[in-house]
Coordinates of C-alpha atoms and ligand atoms in Angstrom, one line a residue:
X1 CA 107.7 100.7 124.8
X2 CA 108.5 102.4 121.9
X3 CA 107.6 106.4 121.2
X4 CA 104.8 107.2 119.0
X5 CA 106.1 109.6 116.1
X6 CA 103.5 112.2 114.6
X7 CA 103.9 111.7 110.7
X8 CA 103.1 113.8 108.0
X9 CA 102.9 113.3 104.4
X10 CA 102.5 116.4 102.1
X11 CA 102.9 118.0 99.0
X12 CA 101.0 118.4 95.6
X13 CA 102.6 114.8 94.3
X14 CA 101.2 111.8 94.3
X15 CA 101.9 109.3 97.4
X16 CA 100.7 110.7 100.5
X17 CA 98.1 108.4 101.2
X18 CA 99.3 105.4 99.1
X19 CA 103.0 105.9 101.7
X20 CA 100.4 106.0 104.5
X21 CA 98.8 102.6 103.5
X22 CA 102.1 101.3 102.8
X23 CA 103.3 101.8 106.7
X24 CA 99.8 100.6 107.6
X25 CA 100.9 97.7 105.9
X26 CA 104.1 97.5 107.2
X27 CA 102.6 98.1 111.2
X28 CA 100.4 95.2 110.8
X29 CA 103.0 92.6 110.4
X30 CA 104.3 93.6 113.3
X31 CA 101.5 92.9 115.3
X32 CA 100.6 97.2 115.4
X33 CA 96.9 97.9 115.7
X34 CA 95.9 100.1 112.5
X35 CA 92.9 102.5 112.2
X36 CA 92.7 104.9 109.5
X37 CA 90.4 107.2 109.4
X38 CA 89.6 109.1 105.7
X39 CA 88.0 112.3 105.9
X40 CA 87.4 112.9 102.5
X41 CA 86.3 109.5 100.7
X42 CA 83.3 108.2 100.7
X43 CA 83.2 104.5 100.3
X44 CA 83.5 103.8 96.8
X45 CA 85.5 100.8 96.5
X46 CA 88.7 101.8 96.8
X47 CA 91.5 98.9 96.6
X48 CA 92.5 99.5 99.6
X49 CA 89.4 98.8 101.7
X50 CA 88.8 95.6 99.9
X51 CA 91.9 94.8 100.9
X52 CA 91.6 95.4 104.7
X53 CA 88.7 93.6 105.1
X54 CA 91.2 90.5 104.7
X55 CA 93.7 92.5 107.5
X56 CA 92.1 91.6 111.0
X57 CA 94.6 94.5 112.3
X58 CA 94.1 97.2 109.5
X59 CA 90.9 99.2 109.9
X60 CA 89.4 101.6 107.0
X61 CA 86.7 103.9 107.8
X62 CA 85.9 106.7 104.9
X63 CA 83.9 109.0 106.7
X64 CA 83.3 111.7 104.1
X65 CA 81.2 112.1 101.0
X66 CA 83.9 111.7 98.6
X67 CA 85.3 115.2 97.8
X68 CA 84.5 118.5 99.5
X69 CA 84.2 121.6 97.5
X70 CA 87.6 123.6 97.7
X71 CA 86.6 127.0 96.0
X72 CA 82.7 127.3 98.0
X73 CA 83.5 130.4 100.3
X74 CA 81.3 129.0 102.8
X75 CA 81.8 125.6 104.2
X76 CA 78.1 124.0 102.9
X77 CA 76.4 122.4 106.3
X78 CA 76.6 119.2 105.1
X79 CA 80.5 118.9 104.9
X80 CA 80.6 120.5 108.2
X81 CA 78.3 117.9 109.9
X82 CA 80.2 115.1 108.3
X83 CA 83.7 116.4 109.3
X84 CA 82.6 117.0 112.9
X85 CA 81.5 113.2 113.2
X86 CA 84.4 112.4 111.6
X87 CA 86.0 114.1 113.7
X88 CA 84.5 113.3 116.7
X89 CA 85.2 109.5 116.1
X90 CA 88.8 110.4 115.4
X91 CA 88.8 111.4 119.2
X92 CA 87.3 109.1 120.3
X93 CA 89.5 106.6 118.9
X94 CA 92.6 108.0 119.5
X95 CA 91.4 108.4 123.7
X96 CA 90.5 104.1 123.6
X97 CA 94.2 103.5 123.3
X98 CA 93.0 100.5 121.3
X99 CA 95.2 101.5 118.2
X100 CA 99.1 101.8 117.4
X101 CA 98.8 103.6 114.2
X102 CA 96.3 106.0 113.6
X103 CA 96.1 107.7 110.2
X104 CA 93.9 110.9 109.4
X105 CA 94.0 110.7 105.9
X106 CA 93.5 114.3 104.0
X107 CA 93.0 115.8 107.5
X108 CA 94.4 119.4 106.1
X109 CA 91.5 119.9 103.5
X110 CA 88.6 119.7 106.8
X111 CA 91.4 122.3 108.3
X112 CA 92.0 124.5 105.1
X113 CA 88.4 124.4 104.1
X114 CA 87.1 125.8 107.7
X115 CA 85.7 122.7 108.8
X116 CA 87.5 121.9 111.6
X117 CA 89.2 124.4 113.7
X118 CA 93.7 123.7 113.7
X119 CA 94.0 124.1 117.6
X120 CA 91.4 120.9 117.5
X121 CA 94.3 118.7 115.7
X122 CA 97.5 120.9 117.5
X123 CA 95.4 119.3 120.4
X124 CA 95.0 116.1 119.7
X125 CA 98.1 115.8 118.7
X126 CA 99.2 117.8 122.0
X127 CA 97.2 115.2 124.2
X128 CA 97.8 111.7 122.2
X129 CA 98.6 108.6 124.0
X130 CA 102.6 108.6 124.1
X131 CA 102.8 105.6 122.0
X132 CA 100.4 106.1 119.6
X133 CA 102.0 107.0 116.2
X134 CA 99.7 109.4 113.7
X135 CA 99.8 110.0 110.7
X136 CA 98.4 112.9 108.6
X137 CA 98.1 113.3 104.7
X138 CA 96.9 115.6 102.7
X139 CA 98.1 119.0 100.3
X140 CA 98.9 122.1 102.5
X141 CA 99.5 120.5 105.5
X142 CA 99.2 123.6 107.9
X143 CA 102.4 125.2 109.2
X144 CA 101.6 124.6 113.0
X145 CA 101.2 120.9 112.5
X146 CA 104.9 120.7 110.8
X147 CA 106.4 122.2 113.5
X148 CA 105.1 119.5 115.9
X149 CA 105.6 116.8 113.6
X150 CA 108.7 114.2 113.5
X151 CA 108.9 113.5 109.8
X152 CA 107.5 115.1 107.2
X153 CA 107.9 114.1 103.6
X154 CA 107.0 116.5 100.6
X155 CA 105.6 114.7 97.7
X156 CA 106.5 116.7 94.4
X157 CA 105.2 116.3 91.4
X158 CA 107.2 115.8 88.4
X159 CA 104.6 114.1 86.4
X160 CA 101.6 112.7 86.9
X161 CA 99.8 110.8 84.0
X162 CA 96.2 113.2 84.6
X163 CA 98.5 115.6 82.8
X164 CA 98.4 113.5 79.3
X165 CA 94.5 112.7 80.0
X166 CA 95.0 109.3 81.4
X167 CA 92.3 108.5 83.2
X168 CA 92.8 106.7 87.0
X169 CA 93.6 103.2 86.9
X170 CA 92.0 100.9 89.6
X171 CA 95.1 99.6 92.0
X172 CA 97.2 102.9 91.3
X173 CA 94.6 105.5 92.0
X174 CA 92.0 104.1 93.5
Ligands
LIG1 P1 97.4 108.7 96.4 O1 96.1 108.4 97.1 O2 97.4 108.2 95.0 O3 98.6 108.3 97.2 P2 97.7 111.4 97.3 O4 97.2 111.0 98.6 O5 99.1 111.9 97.2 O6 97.5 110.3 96.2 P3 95.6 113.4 97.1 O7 95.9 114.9 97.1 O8 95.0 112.8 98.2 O9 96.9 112.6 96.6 O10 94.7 113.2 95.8 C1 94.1 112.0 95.5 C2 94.0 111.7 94.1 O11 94.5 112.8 93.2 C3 94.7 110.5 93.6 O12 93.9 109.8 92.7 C4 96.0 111.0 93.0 O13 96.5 110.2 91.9 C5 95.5 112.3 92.4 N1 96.6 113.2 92.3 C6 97.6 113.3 93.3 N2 98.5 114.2 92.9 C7 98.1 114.7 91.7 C8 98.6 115.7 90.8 N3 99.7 116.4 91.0 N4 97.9 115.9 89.6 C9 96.7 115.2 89.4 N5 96.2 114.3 90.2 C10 96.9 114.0 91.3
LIG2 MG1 95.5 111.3 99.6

């Protein structure tokens, strides 16, 4: 049995969660359960979930609303409520030990933006099946959770074609 790594991917370049889908990928052909869980998008149709449905290993769950407000002071009640079912899934899928690869995709916004507590993921992460891998994306990725992680990988932006007003291309954003 191999040991389950605790991945993150981070940084204000673009790649986090296009790397994460690409080891998704990669886990499924060897037989690796997938679930990825997306706590920000909603379930526009992203390429990526089209996609899966033709992957009987790969699951895709967007369990947010699309984007959450980074500059309210508050958290607004709704984004709570959907981050804590979100959230609450995540738990409970990570405790079936159905899964290989789990991926919490743009888990450090819910932490950033007050939505969900850090000691909640230092826990999870703290209490993870042994062979699970995870994998967490997202901007800011807190301090605590890259000290527990194996790899992390800072994407940095050099460019990025939003700069010259090009709009997002289906199959490279989205
Ligand atoms: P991707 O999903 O394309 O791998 P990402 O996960 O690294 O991107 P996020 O912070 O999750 O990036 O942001 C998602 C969206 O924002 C994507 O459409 C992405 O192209 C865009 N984006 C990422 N980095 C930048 C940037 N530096 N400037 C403008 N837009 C960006
Ligand atoms: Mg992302």
């Amino acid at each position: 049995m191999g040991k389950g790594l605790i991945l993150v991917f981070t940084g204000d370049g673009k790649g986090k969660t296009t790397a994460a889908l690409g080891m998704a990928l990669r886990a499924t052909g060897h037989g690796l359960r997938v679930l990825v869980v997306q706590f920000i998008k909603g379930s526009r149709q992203y390429g990526e979930l089209i996609a899966a449905q033709g992957l009987p290993l790969l699951e895709i769950v967007p369990m947010g609303k699309g984007f959450i407000n980074l500059r309210a002071k508050e958290p607004l009640p709704e984004d709570k409520e959907l981050a804590q079912k979100a959230w609450s899934f995540c738990q409970e899928k990570v405790g079936t030990g159905k899964y290989d690869l789990i991926i919490l995709d743009e888990i450090s916004y819910l932490v950033n933006c007050h939505l969900l507590p850090l000691e909640e993921v230092l826990a999870l992460l703290r209490n993870k099946p042994p062979n699970l891998h995870l994998v967490l994306t997202g901007r800011q990725m807190p301090q605590a959770i890259i000290e527990v992680a194996d790899l992390v990988t800072e994407m940095k932006k050099i460019k990025h074609p939003y700069d010259q007003g090009i709009a997002a291309q289906p199959g490279i954003e989205y």
